[in-house]
Tab-separated table of N, CA and C in Angstrom:
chain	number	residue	atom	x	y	z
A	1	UNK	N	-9.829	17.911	10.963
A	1	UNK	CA	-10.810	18.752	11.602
A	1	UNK	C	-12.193	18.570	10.972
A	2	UNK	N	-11.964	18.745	9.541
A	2	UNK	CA	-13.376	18.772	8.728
A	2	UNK	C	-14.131	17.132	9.055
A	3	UNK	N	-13.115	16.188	9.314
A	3	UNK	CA	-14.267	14.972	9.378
A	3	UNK	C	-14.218	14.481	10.710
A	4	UNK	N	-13.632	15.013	11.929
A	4	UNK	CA	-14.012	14.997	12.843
A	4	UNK	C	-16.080	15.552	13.827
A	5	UNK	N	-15.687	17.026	12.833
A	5	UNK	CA	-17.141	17.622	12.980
A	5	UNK	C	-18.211	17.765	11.869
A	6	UNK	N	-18.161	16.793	10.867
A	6	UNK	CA	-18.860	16.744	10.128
A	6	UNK	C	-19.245	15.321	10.115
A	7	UNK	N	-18.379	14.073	10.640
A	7	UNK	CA	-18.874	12.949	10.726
A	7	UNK	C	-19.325	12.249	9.583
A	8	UNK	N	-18.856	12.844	8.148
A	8	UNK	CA	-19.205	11.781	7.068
A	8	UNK	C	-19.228	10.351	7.249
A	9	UNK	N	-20.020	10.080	6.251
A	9	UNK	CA	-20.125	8.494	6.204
A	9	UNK	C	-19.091	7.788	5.333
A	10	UNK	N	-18.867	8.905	3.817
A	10	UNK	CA	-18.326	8.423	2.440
A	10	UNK	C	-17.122	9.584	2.695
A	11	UNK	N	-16.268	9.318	2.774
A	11	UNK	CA	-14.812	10.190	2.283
A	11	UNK	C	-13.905	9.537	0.961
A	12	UNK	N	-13.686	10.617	-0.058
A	12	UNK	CA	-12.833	9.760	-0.954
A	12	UNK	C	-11.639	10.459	-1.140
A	13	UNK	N	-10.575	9.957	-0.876
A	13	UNK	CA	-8.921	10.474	-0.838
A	13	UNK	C	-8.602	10.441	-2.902
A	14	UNK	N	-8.240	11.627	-2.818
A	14	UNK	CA	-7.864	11.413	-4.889
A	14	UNK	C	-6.106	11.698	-4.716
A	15	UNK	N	-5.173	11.465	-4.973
A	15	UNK	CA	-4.151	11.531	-5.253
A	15	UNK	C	-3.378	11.477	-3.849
A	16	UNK	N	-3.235	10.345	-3.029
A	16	UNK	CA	-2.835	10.523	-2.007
A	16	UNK	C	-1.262	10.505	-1.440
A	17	UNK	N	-1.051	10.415	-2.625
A	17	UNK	CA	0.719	10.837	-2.136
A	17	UNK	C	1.196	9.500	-1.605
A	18	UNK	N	0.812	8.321	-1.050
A	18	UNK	CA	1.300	6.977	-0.513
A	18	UNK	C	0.565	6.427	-1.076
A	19	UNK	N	1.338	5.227	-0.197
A	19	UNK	CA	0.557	3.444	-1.189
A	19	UNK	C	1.038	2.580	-0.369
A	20	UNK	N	1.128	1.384	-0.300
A	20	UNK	CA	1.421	-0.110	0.536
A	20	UNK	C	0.972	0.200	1.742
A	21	UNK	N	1.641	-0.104	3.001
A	21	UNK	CA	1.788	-0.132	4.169
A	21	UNK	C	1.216	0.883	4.804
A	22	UNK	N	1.940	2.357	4.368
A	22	UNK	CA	1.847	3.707	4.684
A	22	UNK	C	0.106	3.691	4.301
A	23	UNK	N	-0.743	3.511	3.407
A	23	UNK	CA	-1.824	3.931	3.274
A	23	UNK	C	-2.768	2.997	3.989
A	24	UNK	N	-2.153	1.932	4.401
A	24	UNK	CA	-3.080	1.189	4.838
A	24	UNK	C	-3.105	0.837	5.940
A	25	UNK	N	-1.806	1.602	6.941
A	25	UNK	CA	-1.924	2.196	8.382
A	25	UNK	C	-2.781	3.256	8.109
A	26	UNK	N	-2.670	4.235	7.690
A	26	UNK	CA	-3.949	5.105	7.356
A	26	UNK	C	-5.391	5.371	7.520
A	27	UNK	N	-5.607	4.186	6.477
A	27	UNK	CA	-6.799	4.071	6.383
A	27	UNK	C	-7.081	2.849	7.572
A	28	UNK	N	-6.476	2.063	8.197
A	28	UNK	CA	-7.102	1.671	9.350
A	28	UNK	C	-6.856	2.660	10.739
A	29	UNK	N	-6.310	3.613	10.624
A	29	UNK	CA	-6.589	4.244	11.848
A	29	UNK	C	-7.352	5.812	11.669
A	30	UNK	N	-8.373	5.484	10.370
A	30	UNK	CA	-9.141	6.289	9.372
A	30	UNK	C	-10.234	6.673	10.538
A	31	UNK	N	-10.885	5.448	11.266
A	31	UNK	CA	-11.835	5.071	11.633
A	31	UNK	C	-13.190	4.283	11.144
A	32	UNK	N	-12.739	4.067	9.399
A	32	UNK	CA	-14.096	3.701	8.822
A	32	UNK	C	-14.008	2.513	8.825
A	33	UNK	N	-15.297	1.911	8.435
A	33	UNK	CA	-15.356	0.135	8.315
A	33	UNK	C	-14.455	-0.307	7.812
A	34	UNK	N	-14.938	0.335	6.147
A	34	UNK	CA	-14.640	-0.198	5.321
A	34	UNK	C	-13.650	0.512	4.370
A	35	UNK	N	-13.199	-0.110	3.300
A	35	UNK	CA	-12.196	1.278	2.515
A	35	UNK	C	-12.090	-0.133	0.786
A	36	UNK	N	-11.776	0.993	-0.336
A	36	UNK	CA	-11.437	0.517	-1.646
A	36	UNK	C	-10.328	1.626	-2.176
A	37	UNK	N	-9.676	0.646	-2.266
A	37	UNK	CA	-8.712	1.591	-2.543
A	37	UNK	C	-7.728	1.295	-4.165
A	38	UNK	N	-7.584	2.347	-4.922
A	38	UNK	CA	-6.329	2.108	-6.423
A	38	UNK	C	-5.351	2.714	-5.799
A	39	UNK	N	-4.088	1.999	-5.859
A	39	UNK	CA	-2.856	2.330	-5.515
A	39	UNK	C	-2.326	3.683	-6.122
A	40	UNK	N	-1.542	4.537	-5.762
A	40	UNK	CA	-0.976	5.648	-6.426
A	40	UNK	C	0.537	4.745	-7.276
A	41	UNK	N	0.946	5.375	-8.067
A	41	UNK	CA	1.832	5.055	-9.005
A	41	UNK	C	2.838	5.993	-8.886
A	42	UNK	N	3.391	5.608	-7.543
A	42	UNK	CA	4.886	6.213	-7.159
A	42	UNK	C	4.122	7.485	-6.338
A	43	UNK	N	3.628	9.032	-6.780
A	43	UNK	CA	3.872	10.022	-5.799
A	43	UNK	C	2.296	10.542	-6.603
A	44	UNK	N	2.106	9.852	-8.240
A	44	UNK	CA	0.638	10.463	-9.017
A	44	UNK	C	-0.385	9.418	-8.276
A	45	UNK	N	-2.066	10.143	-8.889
A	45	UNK	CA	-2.816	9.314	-8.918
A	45	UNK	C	-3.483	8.537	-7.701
A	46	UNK	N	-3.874	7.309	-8.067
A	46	UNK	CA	-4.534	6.684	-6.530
A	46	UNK	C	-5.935	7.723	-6.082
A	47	UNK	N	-6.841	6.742	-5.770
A	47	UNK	CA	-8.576	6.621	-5.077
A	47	UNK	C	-8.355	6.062	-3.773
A	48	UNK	N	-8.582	6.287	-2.999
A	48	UNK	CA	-9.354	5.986	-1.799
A	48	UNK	C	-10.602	6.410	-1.508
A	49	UNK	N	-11.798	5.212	-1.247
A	49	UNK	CA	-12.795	5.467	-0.930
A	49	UNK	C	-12.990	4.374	0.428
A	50	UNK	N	-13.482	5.290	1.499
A	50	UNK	CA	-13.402	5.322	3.005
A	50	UNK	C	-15.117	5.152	3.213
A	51	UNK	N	-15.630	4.020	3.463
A	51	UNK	CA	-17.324	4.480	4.100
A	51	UNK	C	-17.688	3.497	5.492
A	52	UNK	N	-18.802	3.986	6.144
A	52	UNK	CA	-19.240	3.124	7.350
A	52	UNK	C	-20.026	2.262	6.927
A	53	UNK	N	-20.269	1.711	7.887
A	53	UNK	CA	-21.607	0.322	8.186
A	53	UNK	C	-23.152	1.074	7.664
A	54	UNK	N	-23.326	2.279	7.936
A	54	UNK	CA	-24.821	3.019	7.415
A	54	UNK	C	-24.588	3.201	5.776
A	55	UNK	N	-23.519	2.901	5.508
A	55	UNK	CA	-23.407	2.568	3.881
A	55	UNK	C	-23.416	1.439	3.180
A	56	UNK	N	-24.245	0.962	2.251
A	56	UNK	CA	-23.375	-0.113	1.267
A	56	UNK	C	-23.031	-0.139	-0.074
A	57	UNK	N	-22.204	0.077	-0.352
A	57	UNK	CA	-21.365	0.525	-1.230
A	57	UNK	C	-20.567	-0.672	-2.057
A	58	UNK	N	-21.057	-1.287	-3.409
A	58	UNK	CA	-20.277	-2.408	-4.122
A	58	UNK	C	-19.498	-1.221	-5.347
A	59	UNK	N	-18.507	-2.103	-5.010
A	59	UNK	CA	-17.820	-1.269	-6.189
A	59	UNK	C	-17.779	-2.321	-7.873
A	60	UNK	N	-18.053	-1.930	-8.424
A	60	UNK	CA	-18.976	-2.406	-9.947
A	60	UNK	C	-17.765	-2.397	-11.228
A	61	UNK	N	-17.052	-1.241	-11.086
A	61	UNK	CA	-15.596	-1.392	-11.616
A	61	UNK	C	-14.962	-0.149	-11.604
A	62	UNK	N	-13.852	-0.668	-11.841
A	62	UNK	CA	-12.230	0.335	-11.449
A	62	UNK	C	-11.581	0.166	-12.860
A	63	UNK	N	-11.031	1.358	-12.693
A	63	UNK	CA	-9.645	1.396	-13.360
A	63	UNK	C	-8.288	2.498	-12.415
A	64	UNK	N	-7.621	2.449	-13.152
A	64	UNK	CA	-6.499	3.660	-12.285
A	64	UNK	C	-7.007	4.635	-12.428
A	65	UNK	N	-7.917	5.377	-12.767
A	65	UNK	CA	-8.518	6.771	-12.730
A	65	UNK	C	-9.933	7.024	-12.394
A	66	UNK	N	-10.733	5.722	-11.929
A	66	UNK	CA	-12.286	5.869	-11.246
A	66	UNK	C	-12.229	4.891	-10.654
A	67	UNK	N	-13.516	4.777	-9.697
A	67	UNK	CA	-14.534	3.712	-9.318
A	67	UNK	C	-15.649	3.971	-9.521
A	68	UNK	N	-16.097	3.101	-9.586
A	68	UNK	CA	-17.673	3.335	-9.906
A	68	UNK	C	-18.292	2.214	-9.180
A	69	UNK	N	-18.652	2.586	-8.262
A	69	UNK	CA	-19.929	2.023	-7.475
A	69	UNK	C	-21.194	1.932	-7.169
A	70	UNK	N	-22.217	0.700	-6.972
A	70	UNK	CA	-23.524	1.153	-6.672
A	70	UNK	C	-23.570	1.021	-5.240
A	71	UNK	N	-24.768	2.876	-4.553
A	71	UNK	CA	-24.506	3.191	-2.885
A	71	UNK	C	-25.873	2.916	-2.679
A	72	UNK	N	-25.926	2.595	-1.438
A	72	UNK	CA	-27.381	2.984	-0.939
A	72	UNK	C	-27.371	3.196	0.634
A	73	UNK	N	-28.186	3.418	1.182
A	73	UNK	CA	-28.493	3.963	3.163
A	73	UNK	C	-28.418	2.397	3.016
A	74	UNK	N	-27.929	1.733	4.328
A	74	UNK	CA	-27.561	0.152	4.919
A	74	UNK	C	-29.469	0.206	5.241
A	75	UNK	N	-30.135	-0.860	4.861
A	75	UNK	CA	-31.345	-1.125	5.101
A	75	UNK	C	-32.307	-0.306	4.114
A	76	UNK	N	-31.842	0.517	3.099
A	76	UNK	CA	-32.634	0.974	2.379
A	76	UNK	C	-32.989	-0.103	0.737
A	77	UNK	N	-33.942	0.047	0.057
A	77	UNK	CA	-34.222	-0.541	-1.554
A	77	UNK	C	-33.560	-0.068	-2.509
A	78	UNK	N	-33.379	1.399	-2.118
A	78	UNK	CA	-33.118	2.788	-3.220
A	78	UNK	C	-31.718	2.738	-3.024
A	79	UNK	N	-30.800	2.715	-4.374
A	79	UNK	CA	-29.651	2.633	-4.562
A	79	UNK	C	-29.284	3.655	-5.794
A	80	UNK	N	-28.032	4.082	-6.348
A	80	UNK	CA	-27.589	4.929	-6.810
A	80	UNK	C	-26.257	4.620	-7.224
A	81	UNK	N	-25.890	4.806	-8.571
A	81	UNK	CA	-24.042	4.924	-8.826
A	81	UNK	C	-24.006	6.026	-8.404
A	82	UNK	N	-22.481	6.056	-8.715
A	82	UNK	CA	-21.803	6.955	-8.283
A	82	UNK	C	-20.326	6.505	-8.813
A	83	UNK	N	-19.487	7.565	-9.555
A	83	UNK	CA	-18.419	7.482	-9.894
A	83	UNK	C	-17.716	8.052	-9.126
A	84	UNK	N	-16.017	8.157	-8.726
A	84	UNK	CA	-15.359	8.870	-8.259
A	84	UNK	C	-14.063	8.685	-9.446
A	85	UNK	N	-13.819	10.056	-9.515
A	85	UNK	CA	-12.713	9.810	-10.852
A	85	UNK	C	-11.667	10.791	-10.576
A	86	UNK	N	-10.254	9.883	-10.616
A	86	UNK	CA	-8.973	11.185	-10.593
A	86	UNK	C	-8.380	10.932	-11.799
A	87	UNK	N	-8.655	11.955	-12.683
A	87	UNK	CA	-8.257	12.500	-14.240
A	87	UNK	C	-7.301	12.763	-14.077
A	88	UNK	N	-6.078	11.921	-14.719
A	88	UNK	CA	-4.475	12.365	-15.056
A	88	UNK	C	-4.385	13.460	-15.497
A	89	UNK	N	-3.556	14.951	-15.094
A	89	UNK	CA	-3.306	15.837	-15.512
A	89	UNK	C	-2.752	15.813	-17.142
A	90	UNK	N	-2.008	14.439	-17.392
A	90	UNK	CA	-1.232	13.899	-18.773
A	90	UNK	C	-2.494	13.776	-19.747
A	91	UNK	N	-2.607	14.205	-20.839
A	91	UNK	CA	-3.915	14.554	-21.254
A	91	UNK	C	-4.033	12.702	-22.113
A	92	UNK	N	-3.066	12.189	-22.344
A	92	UNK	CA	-2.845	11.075	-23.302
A	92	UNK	C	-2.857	9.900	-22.193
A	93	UNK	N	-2.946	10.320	-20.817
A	93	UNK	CA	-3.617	9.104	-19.804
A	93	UNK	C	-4.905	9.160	-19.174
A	94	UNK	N	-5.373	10.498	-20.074
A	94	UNK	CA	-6.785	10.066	-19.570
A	94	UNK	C	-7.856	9.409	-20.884
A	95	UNK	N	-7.187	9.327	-21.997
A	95	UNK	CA	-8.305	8.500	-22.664
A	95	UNK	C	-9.490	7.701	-21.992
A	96	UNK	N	-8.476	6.865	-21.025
A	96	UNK	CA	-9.121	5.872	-20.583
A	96	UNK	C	-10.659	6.250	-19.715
A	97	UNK	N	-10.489	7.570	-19.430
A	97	UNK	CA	-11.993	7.633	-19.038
A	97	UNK	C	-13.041	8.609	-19.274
């Protein structure tokens, strides 16, 4: 409902419960261009980041608990990171970020 009438550009899925096949029927019948996605690890964890063509969005680096990308408007100079991070509830797997 919410991204039907709100029409985002950037949606990011954090712990999505699937992975292989299942997420990637998904995310192609998402509607977005484009998609980056970290696999979930069985039922934890996993990023999905979902954006359109009015975005461009490189993703700069990953691990299993972020991305970090540089965004900008498609045709704009002005660009911006941006992290997206799903912090393991396991306090000894999130060192890593």
């Amino acid at each position: 409902m919410f991204m039907r009438s709100q029409a985002p550009d950037i949606v990011v899925v954090m712990e999505p419960s699937v992975s292989g096949d299942n997420a990637d029927n998904f995310i192609c019948r998402s509607g977005f261009d484009h998609s980056y996605q970290v696999e979930a690890t069985g039922l934890s964890g996993g990023i999905w980041v979902l954006w359109n063509d009015s975005v461009v969005l490189d993703v700069v680096v990953v691990s299993n608990q972020f991305i970090h990308a540089s965004c900008s408007e498609a045709g704009s100079s002005k660009h911006f990171f941006i992290t997206f991070v799903y912090a393991s509830p396991n306090a000894s797997r999130r060192s890593g970020v």
